[in-house]
PDB file of C-alpha atoms in Angstrom:
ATOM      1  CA  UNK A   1     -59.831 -80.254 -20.176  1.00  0.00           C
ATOM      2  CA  UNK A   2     -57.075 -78.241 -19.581  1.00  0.00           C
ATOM      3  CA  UNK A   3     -54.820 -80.379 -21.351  1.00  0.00           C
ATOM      4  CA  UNK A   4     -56.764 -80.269 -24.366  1.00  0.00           C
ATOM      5  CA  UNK A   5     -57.075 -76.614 -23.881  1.00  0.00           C
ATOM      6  CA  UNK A   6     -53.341 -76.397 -24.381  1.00  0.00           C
ATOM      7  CA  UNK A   7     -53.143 -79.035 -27.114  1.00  0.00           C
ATOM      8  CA  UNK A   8     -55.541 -76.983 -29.072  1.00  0.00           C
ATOM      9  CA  UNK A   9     -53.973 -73.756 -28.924  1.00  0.00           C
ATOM     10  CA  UNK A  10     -50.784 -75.412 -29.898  1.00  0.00           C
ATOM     11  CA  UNK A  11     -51.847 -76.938 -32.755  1.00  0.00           C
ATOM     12  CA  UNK A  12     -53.606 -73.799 -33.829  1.00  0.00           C
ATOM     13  CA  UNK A  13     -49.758 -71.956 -33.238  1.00  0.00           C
ATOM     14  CA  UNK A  14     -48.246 -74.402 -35.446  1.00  0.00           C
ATOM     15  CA  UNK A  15     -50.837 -74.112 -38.233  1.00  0.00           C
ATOM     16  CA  UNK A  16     -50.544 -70.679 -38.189  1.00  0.00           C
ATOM     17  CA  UNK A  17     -46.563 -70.860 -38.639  1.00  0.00           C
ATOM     18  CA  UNK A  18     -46.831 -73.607 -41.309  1.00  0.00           C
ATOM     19  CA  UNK A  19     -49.607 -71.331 -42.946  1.00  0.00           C
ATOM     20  CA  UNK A  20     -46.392 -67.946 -42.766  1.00  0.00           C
ATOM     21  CA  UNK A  21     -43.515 -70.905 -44.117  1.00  0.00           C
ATOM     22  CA  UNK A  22     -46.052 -71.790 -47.114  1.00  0.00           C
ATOM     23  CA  UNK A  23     -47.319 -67.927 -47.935  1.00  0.00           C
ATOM     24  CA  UNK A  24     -43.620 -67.100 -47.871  1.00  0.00           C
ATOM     25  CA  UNK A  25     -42.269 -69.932 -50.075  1.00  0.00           C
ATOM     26  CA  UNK A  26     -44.842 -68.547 -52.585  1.00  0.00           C
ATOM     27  CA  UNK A  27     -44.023 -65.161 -52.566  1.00  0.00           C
ATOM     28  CA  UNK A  28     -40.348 -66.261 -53.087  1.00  0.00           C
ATOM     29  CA  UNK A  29     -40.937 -68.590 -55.462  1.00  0.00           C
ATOM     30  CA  UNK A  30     -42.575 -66.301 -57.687  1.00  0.00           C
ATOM     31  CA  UNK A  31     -40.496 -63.325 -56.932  1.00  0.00           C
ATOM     32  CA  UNK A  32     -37.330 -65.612 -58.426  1.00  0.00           C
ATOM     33  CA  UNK A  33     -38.354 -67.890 -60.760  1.00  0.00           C
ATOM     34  CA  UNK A  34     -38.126 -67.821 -64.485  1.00  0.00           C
ATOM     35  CA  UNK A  35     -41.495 -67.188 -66.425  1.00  0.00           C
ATOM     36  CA  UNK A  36     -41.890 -70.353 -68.686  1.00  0.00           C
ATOM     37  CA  UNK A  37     -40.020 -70.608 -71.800  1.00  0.00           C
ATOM     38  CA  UNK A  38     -37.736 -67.984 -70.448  1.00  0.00           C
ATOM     39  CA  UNK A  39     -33.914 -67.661 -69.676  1.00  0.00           C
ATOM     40  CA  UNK A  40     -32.452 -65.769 -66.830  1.00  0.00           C
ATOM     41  CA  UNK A  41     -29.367 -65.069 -65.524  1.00  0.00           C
ATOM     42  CA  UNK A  42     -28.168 -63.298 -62.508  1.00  0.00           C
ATOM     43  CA  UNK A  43     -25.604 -59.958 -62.597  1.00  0.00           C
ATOM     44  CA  UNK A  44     -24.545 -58.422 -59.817  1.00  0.00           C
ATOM     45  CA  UNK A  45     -27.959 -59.275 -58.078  1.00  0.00           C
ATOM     46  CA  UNK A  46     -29.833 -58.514 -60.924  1.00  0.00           C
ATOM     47  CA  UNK A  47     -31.828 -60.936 -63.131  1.00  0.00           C
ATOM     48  CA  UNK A  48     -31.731 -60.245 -67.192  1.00  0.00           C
ATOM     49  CA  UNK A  49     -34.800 -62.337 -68.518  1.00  0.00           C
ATOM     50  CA  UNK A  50     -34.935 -63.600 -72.189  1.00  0.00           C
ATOM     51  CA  UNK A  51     -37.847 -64.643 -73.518  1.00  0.00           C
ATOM     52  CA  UNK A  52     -37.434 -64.080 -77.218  1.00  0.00           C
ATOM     53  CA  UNK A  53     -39.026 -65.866 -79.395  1.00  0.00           C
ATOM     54  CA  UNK A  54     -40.595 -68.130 -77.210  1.00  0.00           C
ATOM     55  CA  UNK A  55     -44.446 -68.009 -78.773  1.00  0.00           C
ATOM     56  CA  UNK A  56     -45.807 -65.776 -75.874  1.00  0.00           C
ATOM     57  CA  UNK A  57     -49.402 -64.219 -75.945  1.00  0.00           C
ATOM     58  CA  UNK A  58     -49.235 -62.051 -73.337  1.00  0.00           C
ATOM     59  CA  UNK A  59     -46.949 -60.837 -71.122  1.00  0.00           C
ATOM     60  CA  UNK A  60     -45.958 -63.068 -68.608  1.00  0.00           C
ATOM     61  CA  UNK A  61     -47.326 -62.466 -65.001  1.00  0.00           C
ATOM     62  CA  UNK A  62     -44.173 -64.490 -63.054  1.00  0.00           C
ATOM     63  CA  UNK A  63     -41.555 -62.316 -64.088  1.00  0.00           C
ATOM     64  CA  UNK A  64     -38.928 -61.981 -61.094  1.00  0.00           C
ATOM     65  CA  UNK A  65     -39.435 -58.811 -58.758  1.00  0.00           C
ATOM     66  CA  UNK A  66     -35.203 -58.265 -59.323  1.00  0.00           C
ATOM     67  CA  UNK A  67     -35.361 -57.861 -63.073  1.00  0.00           C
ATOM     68  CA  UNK A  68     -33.136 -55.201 -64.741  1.00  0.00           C
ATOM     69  CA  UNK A  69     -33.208 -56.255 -68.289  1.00  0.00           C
ATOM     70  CA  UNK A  70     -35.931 -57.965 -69.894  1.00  0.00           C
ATOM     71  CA  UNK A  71     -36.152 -59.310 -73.771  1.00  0.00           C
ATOM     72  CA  UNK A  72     -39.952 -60.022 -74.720  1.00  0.00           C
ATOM     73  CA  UNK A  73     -38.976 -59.132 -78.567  1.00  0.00           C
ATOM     74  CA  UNK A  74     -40.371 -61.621 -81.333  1.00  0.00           C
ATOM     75  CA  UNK A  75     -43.442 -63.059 -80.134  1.00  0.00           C
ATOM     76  CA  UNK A  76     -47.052 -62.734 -80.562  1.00  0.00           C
ATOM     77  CA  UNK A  77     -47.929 -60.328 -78.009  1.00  0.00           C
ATOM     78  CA  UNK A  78     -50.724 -58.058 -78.983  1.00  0.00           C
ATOM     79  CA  UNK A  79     -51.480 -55.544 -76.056  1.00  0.00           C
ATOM     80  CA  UNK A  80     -49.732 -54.006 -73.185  1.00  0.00           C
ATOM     81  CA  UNK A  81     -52.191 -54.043 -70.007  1.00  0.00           C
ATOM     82  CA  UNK A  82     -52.313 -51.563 -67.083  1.00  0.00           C
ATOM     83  CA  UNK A  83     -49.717 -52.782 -64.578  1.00  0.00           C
ATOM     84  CA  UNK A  84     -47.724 -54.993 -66.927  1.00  0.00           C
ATOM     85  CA  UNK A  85     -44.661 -54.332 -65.325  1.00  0.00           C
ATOM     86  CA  UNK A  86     -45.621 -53.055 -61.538  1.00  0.00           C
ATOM     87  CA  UNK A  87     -43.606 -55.270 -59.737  1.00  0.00           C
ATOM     88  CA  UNK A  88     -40.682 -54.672 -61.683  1.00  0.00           C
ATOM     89  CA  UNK A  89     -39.018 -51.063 -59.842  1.00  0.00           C
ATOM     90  CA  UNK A  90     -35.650 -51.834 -60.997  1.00  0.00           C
ATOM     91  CA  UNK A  91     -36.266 -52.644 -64.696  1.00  0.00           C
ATOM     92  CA  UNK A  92     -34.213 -50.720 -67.229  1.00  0.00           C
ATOM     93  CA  UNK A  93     -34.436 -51.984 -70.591  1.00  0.00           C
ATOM     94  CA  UNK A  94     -37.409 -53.685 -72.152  1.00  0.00           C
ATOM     95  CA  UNK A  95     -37.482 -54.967 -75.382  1.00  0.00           C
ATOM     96  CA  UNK A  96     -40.630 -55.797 -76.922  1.00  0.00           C
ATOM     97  CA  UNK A  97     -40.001 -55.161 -80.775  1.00  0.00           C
ATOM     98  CA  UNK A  98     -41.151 -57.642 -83.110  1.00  0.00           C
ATOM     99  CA  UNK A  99     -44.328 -58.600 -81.665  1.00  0.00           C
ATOM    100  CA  UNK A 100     -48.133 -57.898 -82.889  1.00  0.00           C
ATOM    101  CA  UNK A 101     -48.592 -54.841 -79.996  1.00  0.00           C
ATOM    102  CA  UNK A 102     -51.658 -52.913 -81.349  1.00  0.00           C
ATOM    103  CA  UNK A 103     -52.527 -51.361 -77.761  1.00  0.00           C
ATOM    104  CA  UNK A 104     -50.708 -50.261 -75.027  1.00  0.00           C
ATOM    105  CA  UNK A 105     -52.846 -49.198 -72.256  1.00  0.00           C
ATOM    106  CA  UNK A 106     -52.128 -45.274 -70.558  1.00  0.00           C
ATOM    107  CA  UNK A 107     -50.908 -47.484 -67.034  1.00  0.00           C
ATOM    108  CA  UNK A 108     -48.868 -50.378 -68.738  1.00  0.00           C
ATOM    109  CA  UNK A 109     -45.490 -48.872 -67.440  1.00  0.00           C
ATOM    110  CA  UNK A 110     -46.675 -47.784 -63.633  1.00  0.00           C
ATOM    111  CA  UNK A 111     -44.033 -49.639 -61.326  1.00  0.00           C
ATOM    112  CA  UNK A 112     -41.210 -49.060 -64.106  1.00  0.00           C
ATOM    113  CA  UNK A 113     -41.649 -45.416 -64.674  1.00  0.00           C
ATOM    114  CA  UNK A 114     -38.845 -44.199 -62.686  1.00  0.00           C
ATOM    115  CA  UNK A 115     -36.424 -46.772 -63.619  1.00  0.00           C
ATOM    116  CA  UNK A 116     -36.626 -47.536 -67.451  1.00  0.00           C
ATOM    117  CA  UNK A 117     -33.751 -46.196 -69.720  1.00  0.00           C
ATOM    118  CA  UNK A 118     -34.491 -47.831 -72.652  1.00  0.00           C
ATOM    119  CA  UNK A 119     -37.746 -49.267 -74.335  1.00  0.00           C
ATOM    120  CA  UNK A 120     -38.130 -50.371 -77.374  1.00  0.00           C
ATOM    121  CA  UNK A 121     -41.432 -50.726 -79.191  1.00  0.00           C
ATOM    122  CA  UNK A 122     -40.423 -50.612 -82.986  1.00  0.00           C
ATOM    123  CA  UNK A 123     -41.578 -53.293 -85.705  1.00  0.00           C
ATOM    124  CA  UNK A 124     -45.153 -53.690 -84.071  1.00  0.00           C
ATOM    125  CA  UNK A 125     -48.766 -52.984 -84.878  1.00  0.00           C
ATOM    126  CA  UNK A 126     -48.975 -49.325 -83.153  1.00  0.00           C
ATOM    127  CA  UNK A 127     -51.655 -47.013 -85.238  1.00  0.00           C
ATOM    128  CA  UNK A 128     -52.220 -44.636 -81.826  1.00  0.00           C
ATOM    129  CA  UNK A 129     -51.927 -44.542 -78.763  1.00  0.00           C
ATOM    130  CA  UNK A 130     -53.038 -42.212 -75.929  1.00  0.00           C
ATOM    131  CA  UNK A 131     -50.107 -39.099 -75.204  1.00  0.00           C
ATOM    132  CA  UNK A 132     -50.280 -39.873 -71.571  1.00  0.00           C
ATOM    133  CA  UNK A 133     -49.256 -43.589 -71.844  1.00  0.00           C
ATOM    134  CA  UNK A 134     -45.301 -42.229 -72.319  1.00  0.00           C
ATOM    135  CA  UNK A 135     -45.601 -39.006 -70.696  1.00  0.00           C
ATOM    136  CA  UNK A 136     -44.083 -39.924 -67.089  1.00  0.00           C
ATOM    137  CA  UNK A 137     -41.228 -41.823 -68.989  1.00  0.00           C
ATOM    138  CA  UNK A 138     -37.616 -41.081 -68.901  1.00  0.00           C
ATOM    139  CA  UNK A 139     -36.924 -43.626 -70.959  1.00  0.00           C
ATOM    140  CA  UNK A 140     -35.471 -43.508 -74.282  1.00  0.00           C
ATOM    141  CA  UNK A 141     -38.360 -45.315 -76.901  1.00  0.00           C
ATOM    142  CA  UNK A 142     -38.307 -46.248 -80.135  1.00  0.00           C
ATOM    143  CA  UNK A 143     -41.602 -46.637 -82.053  1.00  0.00           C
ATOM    144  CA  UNK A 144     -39.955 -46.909 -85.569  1.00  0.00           C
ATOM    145  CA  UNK A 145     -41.791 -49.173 -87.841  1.00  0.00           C
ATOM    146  CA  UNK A 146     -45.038 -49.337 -86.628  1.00  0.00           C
ATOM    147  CA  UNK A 147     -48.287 -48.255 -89.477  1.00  0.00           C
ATOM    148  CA  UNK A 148     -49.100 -44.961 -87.531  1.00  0.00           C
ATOM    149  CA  UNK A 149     -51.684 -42.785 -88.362  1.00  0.00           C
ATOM    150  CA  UNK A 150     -50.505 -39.475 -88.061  1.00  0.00           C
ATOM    151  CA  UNK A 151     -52.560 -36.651 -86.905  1.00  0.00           C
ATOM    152  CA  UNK A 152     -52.841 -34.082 -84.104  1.00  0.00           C
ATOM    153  CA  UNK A 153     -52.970 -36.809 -81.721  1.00  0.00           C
ATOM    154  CA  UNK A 154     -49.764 -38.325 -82.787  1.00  0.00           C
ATOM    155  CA  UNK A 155     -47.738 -35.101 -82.747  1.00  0.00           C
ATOM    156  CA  UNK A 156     -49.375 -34.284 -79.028  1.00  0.00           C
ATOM    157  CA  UNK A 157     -47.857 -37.974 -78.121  1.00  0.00           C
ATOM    158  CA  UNK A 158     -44.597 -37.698 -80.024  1.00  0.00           C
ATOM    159  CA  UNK A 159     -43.874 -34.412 -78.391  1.00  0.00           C
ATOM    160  CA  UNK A 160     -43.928 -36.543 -74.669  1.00  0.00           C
ATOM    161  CA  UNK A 161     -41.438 -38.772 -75.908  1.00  0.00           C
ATOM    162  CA  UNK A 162     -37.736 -39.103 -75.365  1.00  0.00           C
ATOM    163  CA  UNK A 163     -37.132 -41.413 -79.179  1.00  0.00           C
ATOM    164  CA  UNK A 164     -34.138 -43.490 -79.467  1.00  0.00           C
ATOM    165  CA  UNK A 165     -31.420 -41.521 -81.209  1.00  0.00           C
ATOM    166  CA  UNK A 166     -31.454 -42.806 -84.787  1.00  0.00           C
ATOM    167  CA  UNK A 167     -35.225 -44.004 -84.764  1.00  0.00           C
ATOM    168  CA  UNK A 168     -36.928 -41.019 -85.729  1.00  0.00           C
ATOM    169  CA  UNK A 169     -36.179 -41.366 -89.245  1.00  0.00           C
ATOM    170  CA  UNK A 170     -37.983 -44.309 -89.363  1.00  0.00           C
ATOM    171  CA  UNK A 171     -41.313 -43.251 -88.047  1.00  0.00           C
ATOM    172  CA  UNK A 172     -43.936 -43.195 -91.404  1.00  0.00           C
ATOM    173  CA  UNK A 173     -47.026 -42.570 -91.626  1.00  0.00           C
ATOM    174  CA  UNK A 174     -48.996 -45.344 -92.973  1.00  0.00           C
ATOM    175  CA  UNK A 175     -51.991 -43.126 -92.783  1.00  0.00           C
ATOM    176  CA  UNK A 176     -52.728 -39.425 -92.202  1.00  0.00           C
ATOM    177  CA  UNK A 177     -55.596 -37.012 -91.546  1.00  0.00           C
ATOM    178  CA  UNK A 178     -54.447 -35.620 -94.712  1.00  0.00           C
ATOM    179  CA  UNK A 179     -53.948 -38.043 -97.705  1.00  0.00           C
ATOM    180  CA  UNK A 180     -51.325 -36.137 -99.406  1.00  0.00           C
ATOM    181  CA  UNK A 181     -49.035 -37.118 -95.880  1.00  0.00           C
ATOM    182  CA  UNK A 182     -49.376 -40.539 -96.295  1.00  0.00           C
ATOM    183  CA  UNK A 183     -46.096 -42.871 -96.885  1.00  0.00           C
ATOM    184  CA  UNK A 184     -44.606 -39.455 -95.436  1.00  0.00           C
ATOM    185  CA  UNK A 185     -42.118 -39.231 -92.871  1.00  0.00           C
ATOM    186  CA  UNK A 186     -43.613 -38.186 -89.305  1.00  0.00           C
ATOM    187  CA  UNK A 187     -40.886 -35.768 -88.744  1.00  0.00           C
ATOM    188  CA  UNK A 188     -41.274 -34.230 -91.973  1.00  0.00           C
ATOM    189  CA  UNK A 189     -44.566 -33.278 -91.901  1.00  0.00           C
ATOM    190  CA  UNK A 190     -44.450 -31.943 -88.182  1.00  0.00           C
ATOM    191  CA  UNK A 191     -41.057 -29.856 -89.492  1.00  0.00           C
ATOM    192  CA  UNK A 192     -43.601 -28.769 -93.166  1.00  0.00           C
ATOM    193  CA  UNK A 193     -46.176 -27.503 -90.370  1.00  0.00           C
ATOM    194  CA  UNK A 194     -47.188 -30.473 -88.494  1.00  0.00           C
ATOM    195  CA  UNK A 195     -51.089 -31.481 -87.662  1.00  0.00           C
ATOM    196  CA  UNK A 196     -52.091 -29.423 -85.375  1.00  0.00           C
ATOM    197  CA  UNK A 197     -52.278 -26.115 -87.692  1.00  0.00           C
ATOM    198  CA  UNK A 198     -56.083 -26.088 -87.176  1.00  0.00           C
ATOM    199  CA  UNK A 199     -55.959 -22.680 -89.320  1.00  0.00           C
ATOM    200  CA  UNK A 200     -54.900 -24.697 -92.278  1.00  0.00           C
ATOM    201  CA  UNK A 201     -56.876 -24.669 -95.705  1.00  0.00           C
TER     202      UNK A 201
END
């Protein structure tokens, strides 16, 4: 009895350390490998991830934890979730130009906040989005050629946003509140009086 006393608490040990080796192969596994489709390279301990043009609907969820640079550019991704990125605390440029994006959801950045330099958004499907979804950025953004409709709500989120030097000048609006600002540039109108002038006639 006692034997078997000691048998089964050392089998129960052993499945218990097997269980750790095979919970930590996963976590490492998926913290390092490269998202389907995808091609990474290290630098200076540092993974830059490529995924252009590589027919992705979403954003993939095994990107590795040690990315700094990460190219999701020409696909056919259509919205930005909350938490897209969370893992990814040392990410610092993020390209996702030339996709479908029509929504970008006010948490998709939490994780990267602090760490993004550069993110760039242009040639995409943008019409609004919500002025808090940029406003804990430092990140330099472009959101050039994208059909925005502009309107109060665009100026309030435009005036959260660090824009990529040279971008601005190609922010139109496709649409406007007011017809006569449509096919407009954005920075135009806002400089003309902008959208907000709720006294306006």
């Amino acid at each position: 009895m006692l034997q078997m006393d000691r048998f089964l608490r050392h089998s129960l040990s052993m499945w218990l350390l097997l269980q750790s080796f095979v919970l930590m192969a996963f976590c490492f596994h998926s913290a390092t490998t490269c998202p389907k489709g995808c091609y990474c390279t290290d630098t200076n301990g540092y993974k830059i991830v490529r995924c252009s043009n590589a027919h992705l609907g979403e954003i993939p969820k095994d990107i590795p934890n040690n990315t700094n640079k990460l190219y999701l550019d020409s696909n056919q991704i259509t919205v930005i979730h909350n938490d897209a990125f969370r893992d990814l605390h040392f990410l610092s440029e993020l390209d996702l130009s030339h996709n479908s994006i029509g929504s970008v959801e006010i948490g998709a950045f939490h994780g990267a906040m602090e760490s993004l330099h550069s993110l760039d958004l242009s040639s995409n499907q943008l019409h609004s989005v919500n002025k808090d979804t940029f406003s804990t950025l430092k990140a330099k953004i472009n959101l050039s050629e994208n059909p925005w409709h502009c309107d109060c709500n665009l100026q309030e989120l435009m005036s959260t946003v660090n824009l990529d030097t040279g971008s601005s000048s190609d922010i139109i609006c496709k649409t406007a509140s007011e017809e006569e600002h449509s096919g407009k540039l954005f920075l135009q109108v806002v400089k003309d009086g902008g959208f907000c002038n709720f006294n306006k006639r």
